[in-house]
XYZ file of C-alpha atoms in Angstrom:
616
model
C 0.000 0.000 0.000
C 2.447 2.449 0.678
C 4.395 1.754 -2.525
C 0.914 2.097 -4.323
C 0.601 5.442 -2.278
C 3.767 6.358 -3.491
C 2.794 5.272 -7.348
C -0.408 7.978 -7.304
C 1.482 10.282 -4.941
C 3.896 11.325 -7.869
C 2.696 12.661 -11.216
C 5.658 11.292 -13.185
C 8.497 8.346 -12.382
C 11.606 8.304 -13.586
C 13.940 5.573 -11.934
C 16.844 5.117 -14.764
C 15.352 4.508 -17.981
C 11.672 3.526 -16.815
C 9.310 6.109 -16.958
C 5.946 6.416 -16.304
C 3.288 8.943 -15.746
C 2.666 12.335 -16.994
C 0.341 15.897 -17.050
C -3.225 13.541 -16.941
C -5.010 13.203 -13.816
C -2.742 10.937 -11.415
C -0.090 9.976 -14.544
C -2.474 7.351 -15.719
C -2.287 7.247 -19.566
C -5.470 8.303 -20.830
C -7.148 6.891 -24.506
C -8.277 9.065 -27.129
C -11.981 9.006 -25.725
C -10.527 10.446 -22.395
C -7.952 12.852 -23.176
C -8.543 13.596 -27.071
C -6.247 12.869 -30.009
C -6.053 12.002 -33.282
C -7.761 8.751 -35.114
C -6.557 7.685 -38.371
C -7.661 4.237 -40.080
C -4.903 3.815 -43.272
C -5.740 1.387 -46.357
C -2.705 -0.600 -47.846
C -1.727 -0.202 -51.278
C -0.156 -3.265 -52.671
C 0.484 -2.854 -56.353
C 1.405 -5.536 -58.556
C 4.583 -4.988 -60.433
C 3.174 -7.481 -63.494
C -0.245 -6.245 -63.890
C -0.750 -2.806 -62.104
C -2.845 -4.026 -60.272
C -3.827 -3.611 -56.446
C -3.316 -6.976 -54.698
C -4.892 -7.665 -50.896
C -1.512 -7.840 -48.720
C -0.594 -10.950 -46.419
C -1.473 -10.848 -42.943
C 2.208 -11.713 -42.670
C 3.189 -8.300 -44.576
C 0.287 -6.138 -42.598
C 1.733 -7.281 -39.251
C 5.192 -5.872 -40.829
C 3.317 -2.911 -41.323
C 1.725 -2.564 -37.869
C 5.252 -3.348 -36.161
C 6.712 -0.607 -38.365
C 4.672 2.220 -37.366
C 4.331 1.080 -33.950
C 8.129 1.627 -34.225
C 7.837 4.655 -35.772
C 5.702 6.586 -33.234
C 7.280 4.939 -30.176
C 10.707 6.999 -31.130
C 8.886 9.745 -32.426
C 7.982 10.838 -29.153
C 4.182 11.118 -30.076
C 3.080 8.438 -27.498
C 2.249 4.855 -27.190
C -0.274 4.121 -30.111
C -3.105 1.978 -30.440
C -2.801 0.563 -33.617
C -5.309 -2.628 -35.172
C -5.595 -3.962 -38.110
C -9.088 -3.947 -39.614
C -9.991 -6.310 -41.983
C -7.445 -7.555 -44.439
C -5.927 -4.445 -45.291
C -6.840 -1.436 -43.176
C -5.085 -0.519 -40.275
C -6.405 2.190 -37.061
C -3.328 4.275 -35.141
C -4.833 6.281 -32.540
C -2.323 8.543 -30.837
C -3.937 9.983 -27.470
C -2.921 13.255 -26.377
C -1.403 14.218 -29.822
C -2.803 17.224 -31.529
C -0.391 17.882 -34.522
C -1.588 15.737 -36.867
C 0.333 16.930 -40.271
C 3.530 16.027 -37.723
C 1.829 12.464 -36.900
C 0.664 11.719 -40.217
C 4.091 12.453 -42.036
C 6.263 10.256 -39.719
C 3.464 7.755 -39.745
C 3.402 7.661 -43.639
C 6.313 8.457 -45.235
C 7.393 6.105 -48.077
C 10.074 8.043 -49.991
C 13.263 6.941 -50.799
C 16.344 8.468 -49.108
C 19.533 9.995 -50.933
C 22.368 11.875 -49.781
C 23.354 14.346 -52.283
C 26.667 16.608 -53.309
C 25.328 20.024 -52.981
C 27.239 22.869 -54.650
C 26.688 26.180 -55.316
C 26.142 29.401 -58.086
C 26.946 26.680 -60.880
C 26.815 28.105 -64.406
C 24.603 26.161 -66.561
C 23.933 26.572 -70.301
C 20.362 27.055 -70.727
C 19.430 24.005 -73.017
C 18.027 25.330 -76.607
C 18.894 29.025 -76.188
C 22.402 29.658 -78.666
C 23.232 33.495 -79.652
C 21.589 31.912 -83.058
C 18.209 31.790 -81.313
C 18.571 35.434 -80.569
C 16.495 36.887 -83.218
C 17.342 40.906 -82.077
C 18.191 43.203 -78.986
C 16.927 46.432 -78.590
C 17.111 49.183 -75.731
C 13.455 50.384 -74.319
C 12.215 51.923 -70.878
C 9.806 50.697 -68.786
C 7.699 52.817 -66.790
C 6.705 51.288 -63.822
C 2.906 50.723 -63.160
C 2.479 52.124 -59.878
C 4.344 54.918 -58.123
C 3.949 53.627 -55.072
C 6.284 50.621 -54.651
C 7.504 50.020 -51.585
C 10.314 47.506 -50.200
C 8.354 44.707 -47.893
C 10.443 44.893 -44.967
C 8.251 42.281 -42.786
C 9.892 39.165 -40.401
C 13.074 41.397 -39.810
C 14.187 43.442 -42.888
C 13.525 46.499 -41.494
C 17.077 46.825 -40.015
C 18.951 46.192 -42.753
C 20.698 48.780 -44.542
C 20.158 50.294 -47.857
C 23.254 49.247 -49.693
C 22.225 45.539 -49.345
C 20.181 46.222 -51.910
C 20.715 43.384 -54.609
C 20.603 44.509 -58.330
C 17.350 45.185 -59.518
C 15.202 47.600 -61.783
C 12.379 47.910 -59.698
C 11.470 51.104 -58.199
C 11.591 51.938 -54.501
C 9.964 54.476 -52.306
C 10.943 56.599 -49.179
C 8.782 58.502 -47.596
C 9.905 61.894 -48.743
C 9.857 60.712 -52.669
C 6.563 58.814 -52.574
C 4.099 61.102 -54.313
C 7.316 61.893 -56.755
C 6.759 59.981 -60.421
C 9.978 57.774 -60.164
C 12.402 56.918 -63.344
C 11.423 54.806 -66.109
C 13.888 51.252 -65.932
C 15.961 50.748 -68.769
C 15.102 47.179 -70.190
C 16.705 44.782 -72.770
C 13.587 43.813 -75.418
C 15.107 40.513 -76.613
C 13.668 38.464 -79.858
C 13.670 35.028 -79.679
C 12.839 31.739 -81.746
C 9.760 30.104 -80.546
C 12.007 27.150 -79.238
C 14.363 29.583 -76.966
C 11.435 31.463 -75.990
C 10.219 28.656 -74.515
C 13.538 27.490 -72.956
C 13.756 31.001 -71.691
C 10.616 30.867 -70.256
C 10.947 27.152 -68.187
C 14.219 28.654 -66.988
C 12.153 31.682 -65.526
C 10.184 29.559 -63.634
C 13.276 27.459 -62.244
C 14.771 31.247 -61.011
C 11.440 31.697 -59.204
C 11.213 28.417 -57.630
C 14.693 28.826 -56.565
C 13.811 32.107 -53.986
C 11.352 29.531 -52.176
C 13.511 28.535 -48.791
C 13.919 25.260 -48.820
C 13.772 22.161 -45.987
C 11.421 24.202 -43.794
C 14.196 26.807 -43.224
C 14.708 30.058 -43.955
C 17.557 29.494 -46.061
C 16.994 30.756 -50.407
C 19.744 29.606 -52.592
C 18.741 31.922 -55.012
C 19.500 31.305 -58.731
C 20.460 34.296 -61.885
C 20.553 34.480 -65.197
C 23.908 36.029 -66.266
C 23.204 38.776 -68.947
C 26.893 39.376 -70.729
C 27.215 41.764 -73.669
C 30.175 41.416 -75.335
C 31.077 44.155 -77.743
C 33.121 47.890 -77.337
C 32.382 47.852 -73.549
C 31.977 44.194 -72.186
C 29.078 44.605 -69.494
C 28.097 41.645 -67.122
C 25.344 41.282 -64.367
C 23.480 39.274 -62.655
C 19.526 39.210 -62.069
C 17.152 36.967 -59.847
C 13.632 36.935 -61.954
C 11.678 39.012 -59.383
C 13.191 42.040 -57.420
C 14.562 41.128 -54.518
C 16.569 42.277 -51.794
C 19.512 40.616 -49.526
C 19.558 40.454 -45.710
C 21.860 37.778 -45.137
C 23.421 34.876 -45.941
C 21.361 32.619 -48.034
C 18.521 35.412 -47.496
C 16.451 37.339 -49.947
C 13.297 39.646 -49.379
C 11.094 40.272 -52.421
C 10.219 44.089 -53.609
C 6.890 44.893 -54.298
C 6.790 45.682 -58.674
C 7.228 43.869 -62.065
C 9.439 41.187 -62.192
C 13.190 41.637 -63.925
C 12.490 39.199 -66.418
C 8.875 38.818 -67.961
C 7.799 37.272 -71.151
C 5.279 39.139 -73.419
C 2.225 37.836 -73.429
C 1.445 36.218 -77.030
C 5.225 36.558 -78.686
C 8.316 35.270 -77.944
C 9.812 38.713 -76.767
C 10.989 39.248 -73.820
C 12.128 42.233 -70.961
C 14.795 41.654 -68.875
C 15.741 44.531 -66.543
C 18.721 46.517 -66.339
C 19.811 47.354 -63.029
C 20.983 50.697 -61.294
C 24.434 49.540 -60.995
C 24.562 49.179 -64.889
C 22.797 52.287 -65.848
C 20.043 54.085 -64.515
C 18.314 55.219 -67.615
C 17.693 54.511 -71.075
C 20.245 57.119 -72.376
C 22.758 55.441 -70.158
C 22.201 52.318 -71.345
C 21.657 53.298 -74.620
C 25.623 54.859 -74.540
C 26.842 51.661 -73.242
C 25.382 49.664 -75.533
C 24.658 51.368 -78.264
C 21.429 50.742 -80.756
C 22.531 46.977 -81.510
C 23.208 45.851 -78.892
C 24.097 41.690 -78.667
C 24.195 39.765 -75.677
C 24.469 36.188 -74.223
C 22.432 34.679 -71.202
C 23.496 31.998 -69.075
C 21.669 30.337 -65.906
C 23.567 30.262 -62.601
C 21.916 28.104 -60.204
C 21.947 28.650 -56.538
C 22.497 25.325 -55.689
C 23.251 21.650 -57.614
C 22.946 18.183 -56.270
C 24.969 15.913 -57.452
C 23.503 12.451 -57.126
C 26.822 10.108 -55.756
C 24.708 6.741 -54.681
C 24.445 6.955 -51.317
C 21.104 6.413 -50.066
C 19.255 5.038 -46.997
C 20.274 1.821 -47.997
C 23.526 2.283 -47.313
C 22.293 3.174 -44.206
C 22.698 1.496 -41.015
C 21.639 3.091 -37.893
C 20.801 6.865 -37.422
C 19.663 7.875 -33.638
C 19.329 10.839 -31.844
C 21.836 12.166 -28.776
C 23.695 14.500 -27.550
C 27.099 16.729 -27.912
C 30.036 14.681 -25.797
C 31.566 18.039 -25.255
C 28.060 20.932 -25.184
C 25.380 18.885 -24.554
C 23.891 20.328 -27.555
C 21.025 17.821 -29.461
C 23.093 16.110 -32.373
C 21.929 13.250 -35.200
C 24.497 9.968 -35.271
C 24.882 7.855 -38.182
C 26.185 4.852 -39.162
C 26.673 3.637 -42.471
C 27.499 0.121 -43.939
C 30.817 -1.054 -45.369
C 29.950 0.128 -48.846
C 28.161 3.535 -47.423
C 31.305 4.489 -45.589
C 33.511 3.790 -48.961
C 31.261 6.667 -50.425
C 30.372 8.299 -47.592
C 34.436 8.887 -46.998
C 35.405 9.691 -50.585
C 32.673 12.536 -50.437
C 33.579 13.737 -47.092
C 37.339 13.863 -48.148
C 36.686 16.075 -51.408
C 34.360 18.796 -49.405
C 36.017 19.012 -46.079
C 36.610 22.726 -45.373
C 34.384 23.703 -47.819
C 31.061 25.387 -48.545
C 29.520 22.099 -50.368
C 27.243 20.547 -48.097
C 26.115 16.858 -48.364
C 21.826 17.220 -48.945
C 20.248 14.525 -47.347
C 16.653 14.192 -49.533
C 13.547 12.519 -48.108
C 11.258 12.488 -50.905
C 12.491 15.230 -52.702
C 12.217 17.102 -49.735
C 15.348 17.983 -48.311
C 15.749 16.929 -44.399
C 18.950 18.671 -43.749
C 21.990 19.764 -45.578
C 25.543 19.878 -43.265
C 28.642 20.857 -44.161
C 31.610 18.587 -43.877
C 34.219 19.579 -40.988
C 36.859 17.204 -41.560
C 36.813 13.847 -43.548
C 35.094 10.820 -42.314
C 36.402 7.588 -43.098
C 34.615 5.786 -40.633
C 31.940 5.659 -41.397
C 30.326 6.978 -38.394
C 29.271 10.947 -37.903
C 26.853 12.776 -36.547
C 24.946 16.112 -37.795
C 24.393 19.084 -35.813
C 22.871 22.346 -36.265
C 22.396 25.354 -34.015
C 18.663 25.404 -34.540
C 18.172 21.502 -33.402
C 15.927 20.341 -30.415
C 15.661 17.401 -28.743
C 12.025 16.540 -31.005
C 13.532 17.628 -34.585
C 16.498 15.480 -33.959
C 14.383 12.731 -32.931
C 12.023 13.144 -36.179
C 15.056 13.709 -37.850
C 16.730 10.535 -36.835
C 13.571 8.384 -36.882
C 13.034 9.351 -40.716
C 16.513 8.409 -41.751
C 16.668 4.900 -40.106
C 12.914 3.876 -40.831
C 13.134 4.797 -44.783
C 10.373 3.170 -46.875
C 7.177 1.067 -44.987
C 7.069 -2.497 -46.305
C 3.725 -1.619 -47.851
C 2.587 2.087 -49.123
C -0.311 3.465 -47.415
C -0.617 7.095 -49.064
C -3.140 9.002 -47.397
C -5.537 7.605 -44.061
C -8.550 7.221 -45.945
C -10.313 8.183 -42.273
C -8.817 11.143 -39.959
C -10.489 12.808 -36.715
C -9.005 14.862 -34.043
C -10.658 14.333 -30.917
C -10.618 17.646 -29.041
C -9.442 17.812 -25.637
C -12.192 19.564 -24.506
C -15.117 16.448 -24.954
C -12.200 14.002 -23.834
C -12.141 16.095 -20.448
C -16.133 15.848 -20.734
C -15.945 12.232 -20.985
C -12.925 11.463 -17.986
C -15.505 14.201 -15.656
C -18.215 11.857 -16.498
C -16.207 8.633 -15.742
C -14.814 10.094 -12.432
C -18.628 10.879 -11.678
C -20.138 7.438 -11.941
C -17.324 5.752 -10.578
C -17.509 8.075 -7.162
C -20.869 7.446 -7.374
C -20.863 3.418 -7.698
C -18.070 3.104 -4.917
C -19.733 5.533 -2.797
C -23.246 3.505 -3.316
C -20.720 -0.060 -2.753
C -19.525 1.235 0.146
C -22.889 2.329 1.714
C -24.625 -1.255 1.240
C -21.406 -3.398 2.885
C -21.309 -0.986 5.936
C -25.114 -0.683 6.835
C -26.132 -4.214 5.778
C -23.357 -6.200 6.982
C -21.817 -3.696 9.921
C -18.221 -4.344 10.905
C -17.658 -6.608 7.992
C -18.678 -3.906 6.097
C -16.454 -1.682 7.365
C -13.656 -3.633 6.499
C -14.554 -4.546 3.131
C -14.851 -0.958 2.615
C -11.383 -0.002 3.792
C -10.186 -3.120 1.653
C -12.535 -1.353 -1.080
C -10.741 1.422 -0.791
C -7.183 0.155 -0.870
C -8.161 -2.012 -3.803
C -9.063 1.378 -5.735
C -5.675 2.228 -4.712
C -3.803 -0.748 -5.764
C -5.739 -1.173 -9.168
C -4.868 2.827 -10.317
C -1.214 2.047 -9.166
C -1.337 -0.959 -11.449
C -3.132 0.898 -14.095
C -0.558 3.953 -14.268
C 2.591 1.307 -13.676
C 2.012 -1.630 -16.327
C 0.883 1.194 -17.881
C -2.919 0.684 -19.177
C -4.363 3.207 -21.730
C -7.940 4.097 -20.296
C -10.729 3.903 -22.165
C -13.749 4.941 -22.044
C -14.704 1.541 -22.106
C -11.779 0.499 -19.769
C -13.242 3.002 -17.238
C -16.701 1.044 -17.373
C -14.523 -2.191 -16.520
C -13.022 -0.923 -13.825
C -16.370 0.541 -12.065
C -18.096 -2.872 -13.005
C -14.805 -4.852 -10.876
C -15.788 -2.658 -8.033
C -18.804 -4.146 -7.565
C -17.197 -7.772 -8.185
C -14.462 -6.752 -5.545
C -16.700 -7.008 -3.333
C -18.338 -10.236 -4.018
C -15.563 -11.869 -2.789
C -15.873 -10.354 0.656
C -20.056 -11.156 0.663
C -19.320 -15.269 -0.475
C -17.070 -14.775 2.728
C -19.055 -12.882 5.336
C -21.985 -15.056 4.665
C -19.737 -18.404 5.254
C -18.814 -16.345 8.074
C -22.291 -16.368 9.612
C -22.618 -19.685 9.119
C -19.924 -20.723 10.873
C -21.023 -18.137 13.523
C -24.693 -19.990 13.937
C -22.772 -23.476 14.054
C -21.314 -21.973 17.532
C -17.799 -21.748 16.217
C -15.449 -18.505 17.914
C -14.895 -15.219 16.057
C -11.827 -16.049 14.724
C -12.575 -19.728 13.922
C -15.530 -18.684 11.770
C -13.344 -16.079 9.578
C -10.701 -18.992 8.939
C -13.251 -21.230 7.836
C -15.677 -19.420 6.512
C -12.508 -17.794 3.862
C -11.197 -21.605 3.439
C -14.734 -22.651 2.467
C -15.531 -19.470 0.510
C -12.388 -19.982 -1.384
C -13.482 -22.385 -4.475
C -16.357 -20.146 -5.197
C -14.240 -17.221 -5.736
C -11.809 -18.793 -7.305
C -14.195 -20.809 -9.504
C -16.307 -17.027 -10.083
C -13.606 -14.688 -10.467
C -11.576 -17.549 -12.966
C -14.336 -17.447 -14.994
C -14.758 -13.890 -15.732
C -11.015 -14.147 -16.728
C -11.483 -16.538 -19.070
C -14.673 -14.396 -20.624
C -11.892 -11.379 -20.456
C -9.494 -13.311 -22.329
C -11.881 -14.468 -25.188
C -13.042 -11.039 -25.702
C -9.716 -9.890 -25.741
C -9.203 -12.449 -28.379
C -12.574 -11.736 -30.377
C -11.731 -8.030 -30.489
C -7.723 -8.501 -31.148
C -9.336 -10.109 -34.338
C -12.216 -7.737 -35.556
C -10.097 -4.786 -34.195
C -12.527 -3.541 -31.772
C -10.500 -1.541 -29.474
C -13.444 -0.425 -27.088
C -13.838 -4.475 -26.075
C -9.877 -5.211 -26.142
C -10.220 -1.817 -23.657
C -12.835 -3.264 -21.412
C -11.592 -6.718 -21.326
C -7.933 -5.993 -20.156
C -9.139 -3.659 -17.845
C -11.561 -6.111 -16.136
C -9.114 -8.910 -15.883
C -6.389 -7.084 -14.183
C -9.176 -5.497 -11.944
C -10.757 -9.109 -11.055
C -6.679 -10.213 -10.798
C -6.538 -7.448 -8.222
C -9.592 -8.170 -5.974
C -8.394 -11.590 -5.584
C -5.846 -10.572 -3.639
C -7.921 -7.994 -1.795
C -10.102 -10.594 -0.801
C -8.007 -13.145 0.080
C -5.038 -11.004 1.701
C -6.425 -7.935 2.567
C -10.459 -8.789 3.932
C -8.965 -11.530 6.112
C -6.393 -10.254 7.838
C -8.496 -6.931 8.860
C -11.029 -9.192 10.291
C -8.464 -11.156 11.831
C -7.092 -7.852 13.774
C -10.897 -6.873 14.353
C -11.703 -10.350 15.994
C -8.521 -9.833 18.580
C -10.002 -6.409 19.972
C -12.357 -5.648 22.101
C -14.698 -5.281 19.167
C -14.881 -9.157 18.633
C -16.591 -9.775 21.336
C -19.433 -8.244 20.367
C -21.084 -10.811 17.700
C -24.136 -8.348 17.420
C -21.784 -6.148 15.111
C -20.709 -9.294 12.808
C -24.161 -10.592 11.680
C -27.139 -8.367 9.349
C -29.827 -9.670 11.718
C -30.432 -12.745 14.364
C -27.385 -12.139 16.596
C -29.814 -13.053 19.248
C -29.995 -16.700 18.185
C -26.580 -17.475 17.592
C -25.564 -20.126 20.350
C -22.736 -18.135 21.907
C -24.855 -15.229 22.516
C -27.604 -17.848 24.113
C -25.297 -19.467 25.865
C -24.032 -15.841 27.491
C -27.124 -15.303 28.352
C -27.734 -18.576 30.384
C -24.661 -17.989 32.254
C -25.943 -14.714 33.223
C -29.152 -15.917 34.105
C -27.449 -18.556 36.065
């Protein structure tokens, strides 16, 4: 009792690496019904690589499945998951207590292969299908901007930094004392083009825009130019981004408010492409350095190529979260195979010291991308970052080592999120009736069978105790229906202790002593009980079976929590009861029969034979 105390006392247990407990009501680990959370039931995609077709999957391979994700949310950090398979191909995860579900669903889910990738950067490419052939003619025009209003968006930050970090670009900017002032036309190439270029010209746009999207869900923008070079009596060179932006950092670009620095024409294959400040600031200017036929080149510099160099998560053999030996600091460890180090180490001893950064690619979505300190032939490392917690590295970690799910499951074909607020509703509810049915328990043993009673209640009582310790130490997710199961052994708790008071009485009216009669009356009680309470186990275990099978987790719920309450009042019973009554019967009180029978203490022969004596 004390260490059951001592269980409940404490809201969370940490001796070495066992935990238990946490922020619910007494640590106890609450279901989704209880404490709200998310449900998602997932169908299996099994394609056939022959046909095309979607085959039903194994119960061998949906059991790989289950263990999988079970693994996969057990690091994660989410919480303990239910998870059933339904049918021959569906499977439920319910994560209680979670409420970010795009986090749960994407660890739960992800299928995509892993590469680690070469990453350089500002690599000039040839744009494929643009040649100074395609260049039809060059010409030198102004455009006016559209609005005179345009204004530098200096939101998240960029209000601090300074004006020469401007990058080059022809759009127009306001201050406050030139904003009603009609600012300068922008000098603009007007290039001609072959339909083929144009187009080529055009997809390469769109690559420069995509390329001032941060990437890996940082803030980092590897931004990519085109390289406009005129080569004639004075050689001019820039660079442009395709909208106007400005830099505020390293790997850091804001976007001005105007028209973008390259646009195509809508209906020809002519396009603009702006000619920044630094270059000249007006037609006339430009129009001097270049002259009226003017003939240029472009060229594409990307921000940033990755190089694919095999490496990928098959190569892989263990990646785990931890810490910094030396700061403490949250760090990523790998370990790679025999063949992962060979490549792993060549790579590692070509970019050491360098910029190049090894991009490590879930699904063409890029995890993380760290530089290389020194070379690792090893084939052990570990990736930090000065931005890492303790849950990114763990999502980081668990993402590289799980890789692919033996079966693809796409999207959960069912999704709820179970506010907190009806699961609190529900668990108010729960603690209401089950007050209400102890409280009711406890009033019938006292009044109807007196000091019995009493100490069935007080063994009621501590049962309570020991079955929440046992419930918050095993642990045992609580149901809804698992709360029903434990009010309902309550009541069977104290069947035991009935079967025994009314041997009790028996022995009592034979003329046997006090303590006599609670010796024999528990011996003879005993095979009932047993018999009674190994029956309802038995029930518990075939519904446990039944609803392992059709994956009803409300029955699985109720039937493990009723067998480890009916477990538990066995031992209250048998252990506890007795040796109250045993103490009881060696005090004063125990000579008192009156107070150990409902009714008739009158004609019980020890009393009558009290009586005579007294008479006598």
């Amino acid at each position: 009792m004390v260490l059951a105390a001592l269980i409940l006392a404490f809201q969370s247990i940490r001796l070495g690496g066992f935990e238990r407990g946490g922020d619910t009501p007494l640590g106890l680990k609450l279901g989704l019904d209880l404490q709200g959370g998310i449900h998602l039931v997932y169908q299996a995609k099994l394609e056939d690589p022959v046909t095309g077709e979607f085959t039903v999957p194994s119960s061998a391979q949906m059991e790989s499945l289950k263990a999988s994700i079970e693994r996969r949310v057990n690091r994660s950090g989410l919480g303990e998951p239910i998870i059933l398979i339904l049918g021959e191909d569906r499977l439920l995860v319910q994560l209680p207590g979670v409420e970010d579900i795009t986090r749960a669903k994407s660890i739960i889910g992800e299928t995509a292969r892993l590469e680690f990738k070469h990453r350089t950067f500002d690599v000039p490419e040839d744009i494929e299908g643009l040649t100074e052939d395609s260049i039809v003619g060059v010409r030198i025009e102004e455009r006016r901007p559209a609005s005179a209003t345009s204004t530098v968006d200096v939101a998240d930050g960029a209000a601090d930094m300074a004006t020469g970090t401007a990058a080059v670009s022809g759009a127009a900017t306001s201050t406050p004392d030139t904003a009603d002032a009609e600012p300068d036309p922008t000098p603009v190439f007007v290039v001609q083009l072959t339909p083929e270029a144009a187009d080529a010209l055009e997809a390469t746009v769109a690559e420069l825009d995509a390329s001032l999207v941060p990437v890996g869900g940082t803030n980092e923008i590897f931004a990519s130019f085109l390289v406009v070079d005129y080569q004639g009596d004075t050689p001019q060179t820039y660079e442009i981004t395709s909208d106007p932006v400005v830099a505020i950092g390293p790997g850091q670009v804001f976007p001005f408010e105007g028209a973008p620095n390259i646009e195509r024409v809508e209906g020809t294959d002519t396009f603009r492409i702006v000619i920044p400040p630094h270059v000249a600031t007006s037609t006339d200017a430009a129009l001097a350095i270049y002259g009226d036929n003017p003939g240029l080149s472009l060229t594409k510099i990307s921000g940033k190529s990755d190089e694919d160099i095999g490496l990928t998560g098959d190569d892989l053999a263990r990646a785990y979260a931890g810490q910094h030996t030396g700061t403490g600091a949250p760090i990523v460890n790998i370990e790679f195979s025999d063949s992962g180090a060979r490549i792993f180490g060549d790579l590692t001893s070509e970019i050491a010291g360098t910029a190049d950064q090894i991009a490590i690619i879930l699904d063409d979505e890029e995890l993380v991308a760290p530089v290389v300190q020194q070379a690792i032939t090893s084939g052990v490392a570990f990736i930090q970052g000065h931005d890492f917690t303790v849950e990114r590295v763990r999502d980081l970690a668990l993402l590289l080592e799980s890789g692919r799910l033996p079966i693809p499951i796409g999207d959960p074909i069912l999704e709820r999120n179970v506010g907190p607020s009806l699961g609190q509703a529900s668990l108010n509810k729960s603690v209401v009736a089950g007050s209400i049915g102890l409280a009711l328990v406890l009033a019938f043993m006292v009044l109807y069978y007196r000091v019995p009673g009493v100490v069935a209640a007080v063994a009621l009582l501590l049962y309570t105790s020991l079955l929440l310790a046992m419930f918050k130490i095993i642990p045992v997710t609580l149901t809804l229906s698992g709360v029903a199961a434990a009010i309902l052994s309550i009541g069977m708790a104290v069947d035991a202790n009935i079967l025994i008071f009314e041997r009790m009485k028996e022995e009592l009216r034979q003329g046997r002593t006090l303590l006599a009669s609670i010796n024999i009356g528990f011996n003879r009680a005993w095979p009932a009980i047993r018999d009674s309470n190994v029956s309802t186990l038995i029930t518990c275990a075939i519904l446990f079976w039944f609803a392992d099978q059709l994956g009803a987790s409300v029955v699985q719920g109720f039937a493990v929590t009723l067998a480890i309450g009916v477990a538990i009042s066995l031992f209250s019973a048998i252990f506890v009861s007795r040796t109250f009554l045993r103490i009881v019967a060696e005090t004063g009180v125990g000579r008192h029969l009156n107070l150990f029978v409902p009714a008739g203490a009158e004609d019980l022969p020890q009393v009558a034979s009290r009586k005579a004596s007294r008479g006598s």
